[in-house]
Amino acid sequence: LPCNVIVYEKGGRTVLSFIRPAVAMQMIDNAELQKVSEEIEEKLKKAFDAVN
């Protein structure tokens, strides 16, 4: 799955971003893969919230 995390600095602040796996996988007709991508996205969101 595309789970790249992008870290950059903007205006003296560190910015974190990522491509949402669930959105990226909507183009693929695979219900099981869609479910897994949603679970991964939730884990990424929790990780981002923990460092924010």
GROMACS .gro file of C-alpha atoms in nm:
model
   52
    1LEU     CA    1   0.000   0.000   0.000
    2PRO     CA    2   0.115   0.357  -0.052
    3CYS     CA    3   0.208   0.457   0.301
    4ASN     CA    4   0.468   0.724   0.240
    5VAL     CA    5   0.501   0.978   0.518
    6ILE     CA    6   0.619   1.323   0.416
    7VAL     CA    7   0.799   1.543   0.668
    8TYR     CA    8   0.895   1.900   0.582
    9GLU     CA    9   0.943   2.239   0.741
   10LYS     CA   10   0.718   2.534   0.665
   11GLY     CA   11   0.735   2.868   0.840
   12GLY     CA   12   0.961   2.730   1.112
   13ARG     CA   13   0.722   2.443   1.188
   14THR     CA   14   0.754   2.075   1.110
   15VAL     CA   15   0.471   1.943   0.894
   16LEU     CA   16   0.374   1.576   0.859
   17SER     CA   17   0.152   1.448   0.581
   18PHE     CA   18   0.063   1.126   0.403
   19ILE     CA   19  -0.148   0.998   0.118
   20ARG     CA   20  -0.457   0.838   0.265
   21PRO     CA   21  -0.433   0.466   0.181
   22ALA     CA   22  -0.812   0.415   0.189
   23VAL     CA   23  -0.863   0.688  -0.070
   24ALA     CA   24  -0.581   0.559  -0.290
   25MET     CA   25  -0.725   0.206  -0.282
   26GLN     CA   26  -1.074   0.317  -0.391
   27MET     CA   27  -0.955   0.283  -0.750
   28ILE     CA   28  -0.896  -0.090  -0.702
   29ASP     CA   29  -1.195  -0.324  -0.698
   30ASN     CA   30  -1.091  -0.536  -0.400
   31ALA     CA   31  -1.304  -0.522  -0.084
   32GLU     CA   32  -1.045  -0.699   0.131
   33LEU     CA   33  -0.769  -0.461   0.027
   34GLN     CA   34  -1.000  -0.165   0.093
   35LYS     CA   35  -1.064  -0.291   0.448
   36VAL     CA   36  -0.693  -0.334   0.516
   37SER     CA   37  -0.617   0.012   0.378
   38GLU     CA   38  -0.879   0.165   0.610
   39GLU     CA   39  -0.719  -0.009   0.910
   40ILE     CA   40  -0.374   0.115   0.809
   41GLU     CA   41  -0.507   0.468   0.764
   42GLU     CA   42  -0.649   0.466   1.118
   43LYS     CA   43  -0.312   0.355   1.255
   44LEU     CA   44  -0.134   0.631   1.062
   45LYS     CA   45  -0.380   0.889   1.199
   46LYS     CA   46  -0.318   0.769   1.555
   47ALA     CA   47   0.059   0.790   1.503
   48PHE     CA   48   0.027   1.145   1.368
   49ASP     CA   49  -0.195   1.246   1.660
   50ALA     CA   50   0.061   1.106   1.904
   51VAL     CA   51   0.338   1.332   1.770
   52ASN     CA   52   0.122   1.636   1.712
   0.00000   0.00000   0.00000
